[in-house]
Amino acid sequence: MNPLLTRVRAAEQATGALTGLFLLWPEPGIAELCAMLDVDFLVLDMEAGVLSRQDVLRAIQAVTGRNTTVLVRVPSHEPSHIEHALDAGAHGVLVPKVDTREQAELVASYTRFPPQGRRGVNPVRASGYFSDVPGYLARANSEVLCLVQIESATAVEAAEAIAAVPGVDGLFLGMGDLAMSFGQPGVVTGPAMDRARERTLSACRKHGRLAGAFAYSMDAARTYAAEGFEVLAVGNDVKLIREGVEGLLRELAPVRGTATPEEATQ
């Protein structure tokens, strides 16, 4: 069973959301560290990050055996990207910029083997390096996750139609691009964003899909969880390292006799 699905079903009897991180750097040790800390899910980001296919494979290998779901944000809708991520053993994919039902139907079809979809049969690592191809083929369609990103005003309008597509397991709001689409770059709050969350969450509830979002702050994470979002990304490796170093330098400023990071940039 996909670990994320297991946790979501367990969480139905409790409260709160599952939380995870995006990883932008090609360092499998970071993925391994996060999995050791029992992060609910990791998104290996091939769209915004600098990860190659080999980097994705190494990161997936690093967390094997841990109770952390590994998703790959593929760089585009191309079937080869989606199939490679799943063949490497990812639990699912996060597909960016899905604006219409037709696009959702295509990307969902690439995540499932026939007759439910059109995924090619080459599950190299996913089948234990071909040690159990029949077993993997029998269970894969019910275990892989296909999450599609709602990142534009057009996608918000089509949210219900997208959520209705068989094989789409959830909708995930990409707040940065969504804010840009609404003409408010960098501002992920306000009435338009509130309506986008409401409409997306309603579509997910109606069709039994997972509702996810990227939370830019802890306050946002708390708000989204209270609204009913089940899957929340709360940061990425680059941002966390920067914030950690800034915090350390702030504490060390009296010792070093230097300005704080804030003062140094003024």
CSV table of C-alpha atoms in Angstrom, one decimal:
chain,number,residue,atom,x,y,z
A,1,MET,CA,0.0,0.0,0.0
A,2,ASN,CA,1.2,3.5,-0.8
A,3,PRO,CA,2.3,5.0,2.6
A,4,LEU,CA,0.5,8.3,1.9
A,5,LEU,CA,-2.7,6.6,1.2
A,6,THR,CA,-2.3,4.5,4.4
A,7,ARG,CA,-1.8,7.6,6.4
A,8,VAL,CA,-4.6,9.5,4.8
A,9,ARG,CA,-7.0,6.7,5.6
A,10,ALA,CA,-5.7,6.5,9.2
A,11,ALA,CA,-6.1,10.3,9.5
A,12,GLU,CA,-9.8,10.1,8.5
A,13,GLN,CA,-10.3,8.9,12.1
A,14,ALA,CA,-8.4,11.9,13.5
A,15,THR,CA,-7.6,15.5,12.7
A,16,GLY,CA,-4.8,17.3,11.0
A,17,ALA,CA,-3.0,17.1,7.7
A,18,LEU,CA,-0.1,15.2,6.4
A,19,THR,CA,2.9,17.4,5.8
A,20,GLY,CA,6.0,17.2,3.6
A,21,LEU,CA,8.8,19.0,1.8
A,22,PHE,CA,9.9,19.7,-1.7
A,23,LEU,CA,13.5,18.8,-2.4
A,24,LEU,CA,15.3,20.9,-5.0
A,25,TRP,CA,18.9,19.7,-4.7
A,26,PRO,CA,20.3,16.4,-6.0
A,27,GLU,CA,21.6,15.2,-2.7
A,28,PRO,CA,20.1,11.8,-1.6
A,29,GLY,CA,21.4,12.3,1.9
A,30,ILE,CA,18.8,15.1,2.4
A,31,ALA,CA,16.0,12.8,1.3
A,32,GLU,CA,17.3,10.1,3.6
A,33,LEU,CA,17.6,12.5,6.6
A,34,CYS,CA,14.0,13.7,6.1
A,35,ALA,CA,12.7,10.1,5.9
A,36,MET,CA,14.6,9.2,9.1
A,37,LEU,CA,12.7,12.0,10.8
A,38,ASP,CA,9.4,10.5,9.6
A,39,VAL,CA,8.3,13.3,7.2
A,40,ASP,CA,5.0,12.2,5.7
A,41,PHE,CA,6.0,12.8,2.1
A,42,LEU,CA,8.8,14.2,0.0
A,43,VAL,CA,8.4,15.7,-3.5
A,44,LEU,CA,11.5,15.3,-5.7
A,45,ASP,CA,11.2,18.5,-7.8
A,46,MET,CA,12.3,18.0,-11.3
A,47,GLU,CA,10.4,21.1,-12.5
A,48,ALA,CA,11.9,23.8,-10.3
A,49,GLY,CA,14.8,21.9,-8.9
A,50,VAL,CA,18.0,20.6,-10.6
A,51,LEU,CA,17.4,16.9,-10.3
A,52,SER,CA,18.2,14.6,-13.2
A,53,ARG,CA,16.6,11.2,-13.7
A,54,GLN,CA,19.7,9.6,-12.0
A,55,ASP,CA,19.3,12.0,-9.0
A,56,VAL,CA,15.7,11.0,-8.6
A,57,LEU,CA,16.6,7.3,-8.6
A,58,ARG,CA,19.3,7.8,-6.0
A,59,ALA,CA,16.9,9.8,-3.7
A,60,ILE,CA,14.2,7.1,-4.0
A,61,GLN,CA,16.8,4.4,-3.2
A,62,ALA,CA,17.9,6.5,-0.1
A,63,VAL,CA,14.5,6.4,1.5
A,64,THR,CA,13.4,2.9,0.6
A,65,GLY,CA,12.1,1.0,3.6
A,66,ARG,CA,11.1,4.2,5.4
A,67,ASN,CA,7.5,5.2,6.0
A,68,THR,CA,7.7,8.2,3.8
A,69,THR,CA,5.9,8.6,0.5
A,70,VAL,CA,8.1,9.8,-2.4
A,71,LEU,CA,6.5,11.8,-5.1
A,72,VAL,CA,8.2,13.2,-8.2
A,73,ARG,CA,7.1,16.5,-9.6
A,74,VAL,CA,7.8,15.9,-13.2
A,75,PRO,CA,9.0,18.7,-15.5
A,76,SER,CA,6.1,18.4,-17.9
A,77,HIS,CA,3.1,16.4,-19.1
A,78,GLU,CA,5.3,14.2,-21.3
A,79,PRO,CA,4.6,10.5,-20.7
A,80,SER,CA,8.3,9.6,-20.6
A,81,HIS,CA,8.8,11.8,-17.5
A,82,ILE,CA,5.8,10.3,-15.7
A,83,GLU,CA,6.6,6.7,-16.6
A,84,HIS,CA,10.3,7.0,-15.7
A,85,ALA,CA,9.4,8.4,-12.2
A,86,LEU,CA,7.1,5.5,-11.5
A,87,ASP,CA,9.4,2.9,-13.1
A,88,ALA,CA,12.1,4.1,-10.7
A,89,GLY,CA,9.9,3.3,-7.8
A,90,ALA,CA,8.3,6.6,-6.8
A,91,HIS,CA,4.9,6.2,-5.1
A,92,GLY,CA,3.4,8.7,-7.4
A,93,VAL,CA,3.8,11.9,-9.4
A,94,LEU,CA,2.8,15.5,-9.0
A,95,VAL,CA,2.1,16.9,-12.4
A,96,PRO,CA,2.4,20.7,-12.9
A,97,LYS,CA,0.1,23.1,-14.7
A,98,VAL,CA,-2.9,20.9,-15.4
A,99,ASP,CA,-5.5,23.4,-16.6
A,100,THR,CA,-8.2,21.3,-18.2
A,101,ARG,CA,-10.1,18.0,-18.0
A,102,GLU,CA,-8.5,16.9,-21.3
A,103,GLN,CA,-5.0,17.5,-19.9
A,104,ALA,CA,-5.9,15.7,-16.7
A,105,GLU,CA,-7.2,12.7,-18.7
A,106,LEU,CA,-3.9,12.4,-20.5
A,107,VAL,CA,-1.6,12.7,-17.6
A,108,ALA,CA,-3.7,10.3,-15.5
A,109,SER,CA,-3.6,7.7,-18.3
A,110,TYR,CA,0.2,7.8,-18.3
A,111,THR,CA,0.2,6.6,-14.6
A,112,ARG,CA,-2.0,3.5,-15.2
A,113,PHE,CA,-1.4,0.3,-17.1
A,114,PRO,CA,-4.0,-0.8,-19.7
A,115,PRO,CA,-6.9,-1.1,-19.8
A,116,GLN,CA,-7.3,1.7,-17.3
A,117,GLY,CA,-4.5,3.8,-18.9
A,118,ARG,CA,-1.7,3.8,-21.4
A,119,ARG,CA,1.4,3.5,-19.2
A,120,GLY,CA,4.2,1.6,-20.9
A,121,VAL,CA,5.4,-1.7,-19.3
A,122,ASN,CA,9.0,-1.2,-18.2
A,123,PRO,CA,8.9,-1.1,-14.3
A,124,VAL,CA,12.6,-1.6,-13.9
A,125,ARG,CA,13.2,-0.8,-10.2
A,126,ALA,CA,9.5,-0.7,-9.2
A,127,SER,CA,9.2,-4.4,-9.9
A,128,GLY,CA,12.3,-5.3,-7.9
A,129,TYR,CA,14.5,-5.1,-11.0
A,130,PHE,CA,12.1,-7.4,-12.9
A,131,SER,CA,11.9,-10.0,-10.1
A,132,ASP,CA,8.2,-9.6,-9.7
A,133,VAL,CA,6.7,-8.0,-12.9
A,134,PRO,CA,3.4,-9.8,-12.7
A,135,GLY,CA,2.9,-8.8,-9.1
A,136,TYR,CA,3.7,-5.2,-9.7
A,137,LEU,CA,1.5,-5.0,-12.7
A,138,ALA,CA,-1.4,-6.4,-10.6
A,139,ARG,CA,-1.1,-3.9,-7.8
A,140,ALA,CA,0.3,-0.8,-9.4
A,141,ASN,CA,-2.9,0.8,-10.7
A,142,SER,CA,-4.4,0.8,-7.3
A,143,GLU,CA,-1.3,2.0,-5.4
A,144,VAL,CA,0.3,4.8,-7.5
A,145,LEU,CA,-0.8,8.3,-6.9
A,146,CYS,CA,-1.5,10.9,-9.6
A,147,LEU,CA,-1.8,14.4,-8.1
A,148,VAL,CA,-2.3,17.3,-10.5
A,149,GLN,CA,-1.4,20.9,-9.8
A,150,ILE,CA,-4.0,23.6,-10.0
A,151,GLU,CA,-1.9,26.7,-10.8
A,152,SER,CA,-4.0,29.1,-12.9
A,153,ALA,CA,-7.4,30.8,-12.9
A,154,THR,CA,-8.4,28.5,-15.7
A,155,ALA,CA,-7.6,25.4,-13.7
A,156,VAL,CA,-9.6,26.7,-10.7
A,157,GLU,CA,-12.6,27.1,-13.0
A,158,ALA,CA,-12.1,23.6,-14.2
A,159,ALA,CA,-11.4,22.1,-10.8
A,160,GLU,CA,-14.5,20.0,-10.6
A,161,ALA,CA,-14.1,18.6,-14.1
A,162,ILE,CA,-10.5,17.8,-13.4
A,163,ALA,CA,-11.3,16.1,-10.1
A,164,ALA,CA,-13.9,13.9,-11.8
A,165,VAL,CA,-11.3,12.3,-14.1
A,166,PRO,CA,-10.7,8.6,-13.3
A,167,GLY,CA,-7.1,8.1,-12.3
A,168,VAL,CA,-6.7,11.6,-10.8
A,169,ASP,CA,-6.1,11.0,-7.1
A,170,GLY,CA,-5.9,14.5,-5.9
A,171,LEU,CA,-5.6,18.2,-6.7
A,172,PHE,CA,-2.7,20.2,-5.4
A,173,LEU,CA,-2.7,24.0,-5.3
A,174,GLY,CA,0.5,25.7,-6.5
A,175,MET,CA,0.2,29.0,-4.7
A,176,GLY,CA,2.9,30.9,-6.4
A,177,ASP,CA,1.8,30.4,-10.0
A,178,LEU,CA,-1.8,30.7,-9.0
A,179,ALA,CA,-1.2,34.1,-7.4
A,180,MET,CA,0.6,35.2,-10.6
A,181,SER,CA,-2.4,34.0,-12.7
A,182,PHE,CA,-4.6,36.2,-10.5
A,183,GLY,CA,-2.4,39.2,-11.2
A,184,GLN,CA,-0.9,39.4,-7.7
A,185,PRO,CA,2.6,38.0,-8.0
A,186,GLY,CA,4.0,36.9,-4.7
A,187,VAL,CA,0.8,37.5,-2.8
A,188,VAL,CA,-0.8,34.2,-1.8
A,189,THR,CA,-3.6,35.7,0.3
A,190,GLY,CA,-6.7,37.6,-0.5
A,191,PRO,CA,-10.2,36.9,-1.8
A,192,ALA,CA,-9.2,35.4,-5.1
A,193,MET,CA,-6.9,32.9,-3.3
A,194,ASP,CA,-9.6,32.1,-0.8
A,195,ARG,CA,-12.1,31.3,-3.5
A,196,ALA,CA,-9.5,29.1,-5.3
A,197,ARG,CA,-9.0,27.1,-2.1
A,198,GLU,CA,-12.7,26.8,-1.5
A,199,ARG,CA,-13.5,25.7,-5.1
A,200,THR,CA,-10.7,23.2,-5.2
A,201,LEU,CA,-11.5,21.7,-1.8
A,202,SER,CA,-15.2,21.4,-2.8
A,203,ALA,CA,-14.2,19.6,-6.0
A,204,CYS,CA,-12.1,17.2,-4.1
A,205,ARG,CA,-14.7,16.4,-1.5
A,206,LYS,CA,-17.4,15.9,-4.2
A,207,HIS,CA,-15.3,13.3,-6.1
A,208,GLY,CA,-13.4,11.8,-3.2
A,209,ARG,CA,-10.0,13.1,-4.1
A,210,LEU,CA,-7.1,14.3,-1.9
A,211,ALA,CA,-6.8,18.0,-1.5
A,212,GLY,CA,-3.3,19.4,-1.2
A,213,ALA,CA,-1.6,22.8,-1.2
A,214,PHE,CA,1.8,24.5,-0.7
A,215,ALA,CA,1.7,26.5,2.5
A,216,TYR,CA,4.1,29.4,2.5
A,217,SER,CA,4.0,29.9,6.3
A,218,MET,CA,3.0,28.1,9.4
A,219,ASP,CA,-0.1,30.3,9.8
A,220,ALA,CA,-1.1,29.3,6.2
A,221,ALA,CA,-0.5,25.6,7.0
A,222,ARG,CA,-2.8,25.9,10.1
A,223,THR,CA,-5.5,27.7,8.1
A,224,TYR,CA,-5.4,25.2,5.2
A,225,ALA,CA,-5.5,22.2,7.6
A,226,ALA,CA,-8.5,23.7,9.4
A,227,GLU,CA,-10.2,24.1,6.1
A,228,GLY,CA,-9.8,20.5,5.3
A,229,PHE,CA,-6.7,20.2,3.1
A,230,GLU,CA,-5.2,16.8,3.8
A,231,VAL,CA,-1.8,17.1,2.1
A,232,LEU,CA,0.4,20.2,2.8
A,233,ALA,CA,3.9,21.0,1.6
A,234,VAL,CA,5.5,23.3,4.1
A,235,GLY,CA,8.8,24.2,2.6
A,236,ASN,CA,11.8,23.0,0.6
A,237,ASP,CA,15.4,22.1,1.4
A,238,VAL,CA,17.0,25.3,0.1
A,239,LYS,CA,14.7,27.5,2.1
A,240,LEU,CA,15.1,25.5,5.3
A,241,ILE,CA,18.9,25.6,5.0
A,242,ARG,CA,18.9,29.3,4.4
A,243,GLU,CA,16.6,30.0,7.3
A,244,GLY,CA,18.7,27.7,9.5
A,245,VAL,CA,21.9,29.5,8.6
A,246,GLU,CA,20.3,32.9,9.1
A,247,GLY,CA,19.1,31.9,12.5
A,248,LEU,CA,22.5,30.6,13.5
A,249,LEU,CA,24.2,33.8,12.3
A,250,ARG,CA,21.6,35.9,14.2
A,251,GLU,CA,22.5,34.1,17.4
A,252,LEU,CA,26.2,34.3,16.7
A,253,ALA,CA,26.2,38.0,15.8
A,254,PRO,CA,27.3,39.2,19.3
A,255,VAL,CA,30.1,36.6,19.3
A,256,ARG,CA,31.3,37.4,15.9
A,257,GLY,CA,30.9,41.2,16.3
A,258,THR,CA,29.0,41.4,13.1
A,259,ALA,CA,25.6,42.5,11.9
A,260,THR,CA,22.6,40.2,11.9
A,261,PRO,CA,21.6,38.9,8.4
A,262,GLU,CA,18.8,41.5,8.3
A,263,GLU,CA,21.2,44.3,9.1
A,264,ALA,CA,23.7,43.1,6.6
A,265,THR,CA,21.2,43.4,3.8
A,266,GLN,CA,20.0,46.9,4.6
